[in-house]
Tab-separated table of C-alpha atoms in Angstrom:
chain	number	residue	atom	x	y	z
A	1	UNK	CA	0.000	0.000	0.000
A	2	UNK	CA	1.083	3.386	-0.622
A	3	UNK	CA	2.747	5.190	2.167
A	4	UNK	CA	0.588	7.064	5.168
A	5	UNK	CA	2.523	10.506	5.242
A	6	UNK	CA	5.198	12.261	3.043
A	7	UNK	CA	8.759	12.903	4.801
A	8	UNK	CA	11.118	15.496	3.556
A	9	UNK	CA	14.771	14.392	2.416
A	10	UNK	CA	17.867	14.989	3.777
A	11	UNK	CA	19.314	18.695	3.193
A	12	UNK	CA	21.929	18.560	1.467
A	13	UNK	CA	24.473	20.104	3.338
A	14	UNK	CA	23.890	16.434	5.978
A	15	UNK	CA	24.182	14.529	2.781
A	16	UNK	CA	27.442	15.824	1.974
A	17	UNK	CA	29.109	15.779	4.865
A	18	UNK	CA	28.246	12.240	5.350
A	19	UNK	CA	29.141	11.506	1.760
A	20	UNK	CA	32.385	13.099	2.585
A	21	UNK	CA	32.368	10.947	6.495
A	22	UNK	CA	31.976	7.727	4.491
A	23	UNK	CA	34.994	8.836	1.842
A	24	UNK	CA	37.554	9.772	4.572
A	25	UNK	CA	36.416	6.317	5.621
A	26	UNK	CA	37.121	4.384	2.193
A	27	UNK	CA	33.888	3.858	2.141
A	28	UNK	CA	33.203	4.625	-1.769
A	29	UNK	CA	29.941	2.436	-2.705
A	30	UNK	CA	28.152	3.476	0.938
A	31	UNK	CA	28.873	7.276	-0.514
A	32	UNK	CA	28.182	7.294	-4.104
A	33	UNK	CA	25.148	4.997	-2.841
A	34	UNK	CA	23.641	7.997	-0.482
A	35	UNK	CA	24.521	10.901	-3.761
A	36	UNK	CA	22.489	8.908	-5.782
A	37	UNK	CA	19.808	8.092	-2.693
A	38	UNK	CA	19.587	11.524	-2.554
A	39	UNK	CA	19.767	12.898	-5.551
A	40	UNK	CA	16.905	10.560	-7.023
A	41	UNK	CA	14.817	10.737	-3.804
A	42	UNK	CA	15.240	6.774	-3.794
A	43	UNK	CA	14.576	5.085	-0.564
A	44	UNK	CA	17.661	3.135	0.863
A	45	UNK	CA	16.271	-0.312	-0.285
A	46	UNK	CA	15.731	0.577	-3.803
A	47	UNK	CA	18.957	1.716	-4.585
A	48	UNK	CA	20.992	-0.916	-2.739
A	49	UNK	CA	18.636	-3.455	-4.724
A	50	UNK	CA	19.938	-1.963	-8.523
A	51	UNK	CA	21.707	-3.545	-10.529
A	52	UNK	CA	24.204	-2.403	-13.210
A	53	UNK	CA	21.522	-2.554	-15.977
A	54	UNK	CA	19.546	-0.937	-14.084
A	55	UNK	CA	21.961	2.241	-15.137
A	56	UNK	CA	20.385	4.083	-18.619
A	57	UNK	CA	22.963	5.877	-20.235
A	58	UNK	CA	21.702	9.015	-22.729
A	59	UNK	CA	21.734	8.040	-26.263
A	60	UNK	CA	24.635	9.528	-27.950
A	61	UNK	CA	22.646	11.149	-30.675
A	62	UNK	CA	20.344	13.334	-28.007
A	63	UNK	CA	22.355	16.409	-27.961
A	64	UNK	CA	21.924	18.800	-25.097
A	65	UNK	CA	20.690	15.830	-22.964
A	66	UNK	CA	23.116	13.928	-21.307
A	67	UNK	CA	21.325	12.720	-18.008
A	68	UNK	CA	21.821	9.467	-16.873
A	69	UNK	CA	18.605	7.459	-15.428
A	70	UNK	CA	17.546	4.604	-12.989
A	71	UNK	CA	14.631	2.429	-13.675
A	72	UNK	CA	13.528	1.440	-10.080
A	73	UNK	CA	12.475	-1.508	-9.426
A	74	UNK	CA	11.506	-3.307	-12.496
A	75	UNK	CA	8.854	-5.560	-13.085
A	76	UNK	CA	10.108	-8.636	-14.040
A	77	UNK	CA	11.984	-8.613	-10.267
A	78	UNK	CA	8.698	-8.867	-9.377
A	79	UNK	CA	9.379	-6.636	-6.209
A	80	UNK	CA	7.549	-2.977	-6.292
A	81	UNK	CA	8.152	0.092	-4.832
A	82	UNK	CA	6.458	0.946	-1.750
A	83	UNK	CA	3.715	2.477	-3.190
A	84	UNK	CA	3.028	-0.582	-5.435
A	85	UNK	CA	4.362	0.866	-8.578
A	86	UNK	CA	6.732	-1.220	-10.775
A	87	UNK	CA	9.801	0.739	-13.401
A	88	UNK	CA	9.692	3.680	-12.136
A	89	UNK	CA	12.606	5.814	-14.376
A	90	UNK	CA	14.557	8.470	-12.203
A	91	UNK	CA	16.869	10.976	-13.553
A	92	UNK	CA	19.908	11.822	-11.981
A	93	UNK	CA	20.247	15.189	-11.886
A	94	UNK	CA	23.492	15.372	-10.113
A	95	UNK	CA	24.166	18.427	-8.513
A	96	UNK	CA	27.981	17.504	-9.406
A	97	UNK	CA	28.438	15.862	-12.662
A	98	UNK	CA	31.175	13.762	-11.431
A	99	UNK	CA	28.602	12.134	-9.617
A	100	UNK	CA	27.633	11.038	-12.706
A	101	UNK	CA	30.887	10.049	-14.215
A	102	UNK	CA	31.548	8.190	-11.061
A	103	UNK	CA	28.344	6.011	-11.593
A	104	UNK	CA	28.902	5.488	-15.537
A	105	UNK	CA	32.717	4.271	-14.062
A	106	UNK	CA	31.117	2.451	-10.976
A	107	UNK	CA	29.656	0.435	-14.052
A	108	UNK	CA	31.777	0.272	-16.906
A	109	UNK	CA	32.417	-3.577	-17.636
A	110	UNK	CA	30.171	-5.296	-15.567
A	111	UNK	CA	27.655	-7.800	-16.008
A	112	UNK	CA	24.014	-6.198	-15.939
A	113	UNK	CA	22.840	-8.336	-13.973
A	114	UNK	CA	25.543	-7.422	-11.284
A	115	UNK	CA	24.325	-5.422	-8.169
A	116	UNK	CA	25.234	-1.724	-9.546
A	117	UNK	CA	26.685	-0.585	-5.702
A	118	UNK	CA	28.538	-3.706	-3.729
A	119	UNK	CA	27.087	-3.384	-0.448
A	120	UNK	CA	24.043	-4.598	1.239
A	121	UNK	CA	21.308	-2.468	2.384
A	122	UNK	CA	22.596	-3.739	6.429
A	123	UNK	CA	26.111	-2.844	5.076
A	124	UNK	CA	24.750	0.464	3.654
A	125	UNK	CA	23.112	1.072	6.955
A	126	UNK	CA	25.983	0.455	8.887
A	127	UNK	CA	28.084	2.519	6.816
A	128	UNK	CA	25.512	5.521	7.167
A	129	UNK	CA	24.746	5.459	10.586
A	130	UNK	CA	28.682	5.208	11.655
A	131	UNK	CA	29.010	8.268	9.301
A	132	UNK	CA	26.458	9.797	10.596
A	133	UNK	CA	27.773	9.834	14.390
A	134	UNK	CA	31.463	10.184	13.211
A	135	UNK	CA	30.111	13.251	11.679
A	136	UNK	CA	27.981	14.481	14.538
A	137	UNK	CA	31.255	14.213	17.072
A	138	UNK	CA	33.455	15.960	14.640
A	139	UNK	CA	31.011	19.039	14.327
A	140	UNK	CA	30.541	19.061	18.010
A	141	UNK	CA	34.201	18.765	18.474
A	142	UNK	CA	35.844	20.605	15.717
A	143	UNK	CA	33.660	23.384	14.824
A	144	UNK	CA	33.162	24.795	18.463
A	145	UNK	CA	36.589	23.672	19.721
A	146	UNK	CA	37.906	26.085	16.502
A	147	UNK	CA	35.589	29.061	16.586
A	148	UNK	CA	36.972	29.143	20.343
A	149	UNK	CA	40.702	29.000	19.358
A	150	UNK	CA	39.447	31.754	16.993
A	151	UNK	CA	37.450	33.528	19.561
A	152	UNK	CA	34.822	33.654	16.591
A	153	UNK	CA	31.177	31.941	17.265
A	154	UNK	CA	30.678	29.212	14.624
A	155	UNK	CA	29.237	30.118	11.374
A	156	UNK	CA	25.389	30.632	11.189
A	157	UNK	CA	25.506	31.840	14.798
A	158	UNK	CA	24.261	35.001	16.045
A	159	UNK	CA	26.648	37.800	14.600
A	160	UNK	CA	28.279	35.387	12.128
A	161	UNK	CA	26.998	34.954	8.874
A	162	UNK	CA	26.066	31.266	7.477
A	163	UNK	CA	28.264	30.312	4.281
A	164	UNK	CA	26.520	28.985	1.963
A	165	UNK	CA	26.439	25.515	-0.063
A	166	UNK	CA	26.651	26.469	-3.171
A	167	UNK	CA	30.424	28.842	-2.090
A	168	UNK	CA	32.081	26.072	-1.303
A	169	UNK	CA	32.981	22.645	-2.706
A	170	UNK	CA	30.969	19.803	-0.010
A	171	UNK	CA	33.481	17.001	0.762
A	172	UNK	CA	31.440	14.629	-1.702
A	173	UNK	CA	33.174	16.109	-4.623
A	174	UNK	CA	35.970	14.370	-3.653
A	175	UNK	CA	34.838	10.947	-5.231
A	176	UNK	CA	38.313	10.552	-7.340
């Protein structure tokens, strides 16, 4: 059945930073896993459950549209989404094209039928939530212990103005 309520995504700014948590962890599938997660608006089972084929490249002859897709969950798996609906086709509308590179090279040479990221969704999980609280201590360590040193209050506190996203390069650009 379809789902009771709506929830709203991840900002990005959390997404990054844990993209860039799992990297500085050499943990490359868990982090191209969540860009994608996130950039499709995929729930953590679907995209763990794709396979390489499951990876539509733009034909070569559409000029001006070079957009990779995802067909989600496919019929003949015989597993829906969680609303009950069967190849559902998701661009990827990286907001970093080498996200996109990195998921053309993730599959480059592989068998189709080959799980596209090489991680399970408990592995995936795992990888997120340790991330996630890695992360979390950092900020509460790093960013207070350094506006201190500084004598500065941490950015987007009163009298200090919030950088933004789009000034600086997230840590998820790092994928190479």
């Amino acid at each position: 059945s379809a789902p009771g309520a709506s929830r709203f995504g991840f900002p990005w700014e959390w997404t990054a930073s844990i993209a860039g948590t799992l990297l500085a962890t050499k943990r490359r599938d868990a982090a191209l896993c969540l860009l994608a997660a996130h950039d499709t608006y995929s729930r953590p089972g679907e995209i763990t459950d794709l396979q390489v084929g499951d990876l539509v490249l733009p034909a070569p002859r559409l000029r001006g549209y070079h957009r990779l897709c995802l067909v989600i969950r496919p019929e003949g798996r015989g597993q829906p989404r969680k609303t009950g609906s069967f190849d559902d086709n998701v661009t990827v509308e990286a907001r970093d094209a080498r996200i996109s590179t990195h998921l053309v090279q993730l599959a480059k040479g592989r068998d189709p039928s080959e799980k596209l990221f090489r991680l399970s969704i408990s592995q995936y999980k795992d990888a997120f939530e340790d991330a996630a609280d890695l992360g979390a201590f950092l900020y509460r360590v790093g960013a207070p212990a350094a506006a201190a040193r500084e004598e500065q209050p941490p950015p987007g506190s009163a009298g200090q103005p919030a950088s933004s996203p789009r000034s600086r390069r997230p840590p998820c650009c790092a994928l190479a």
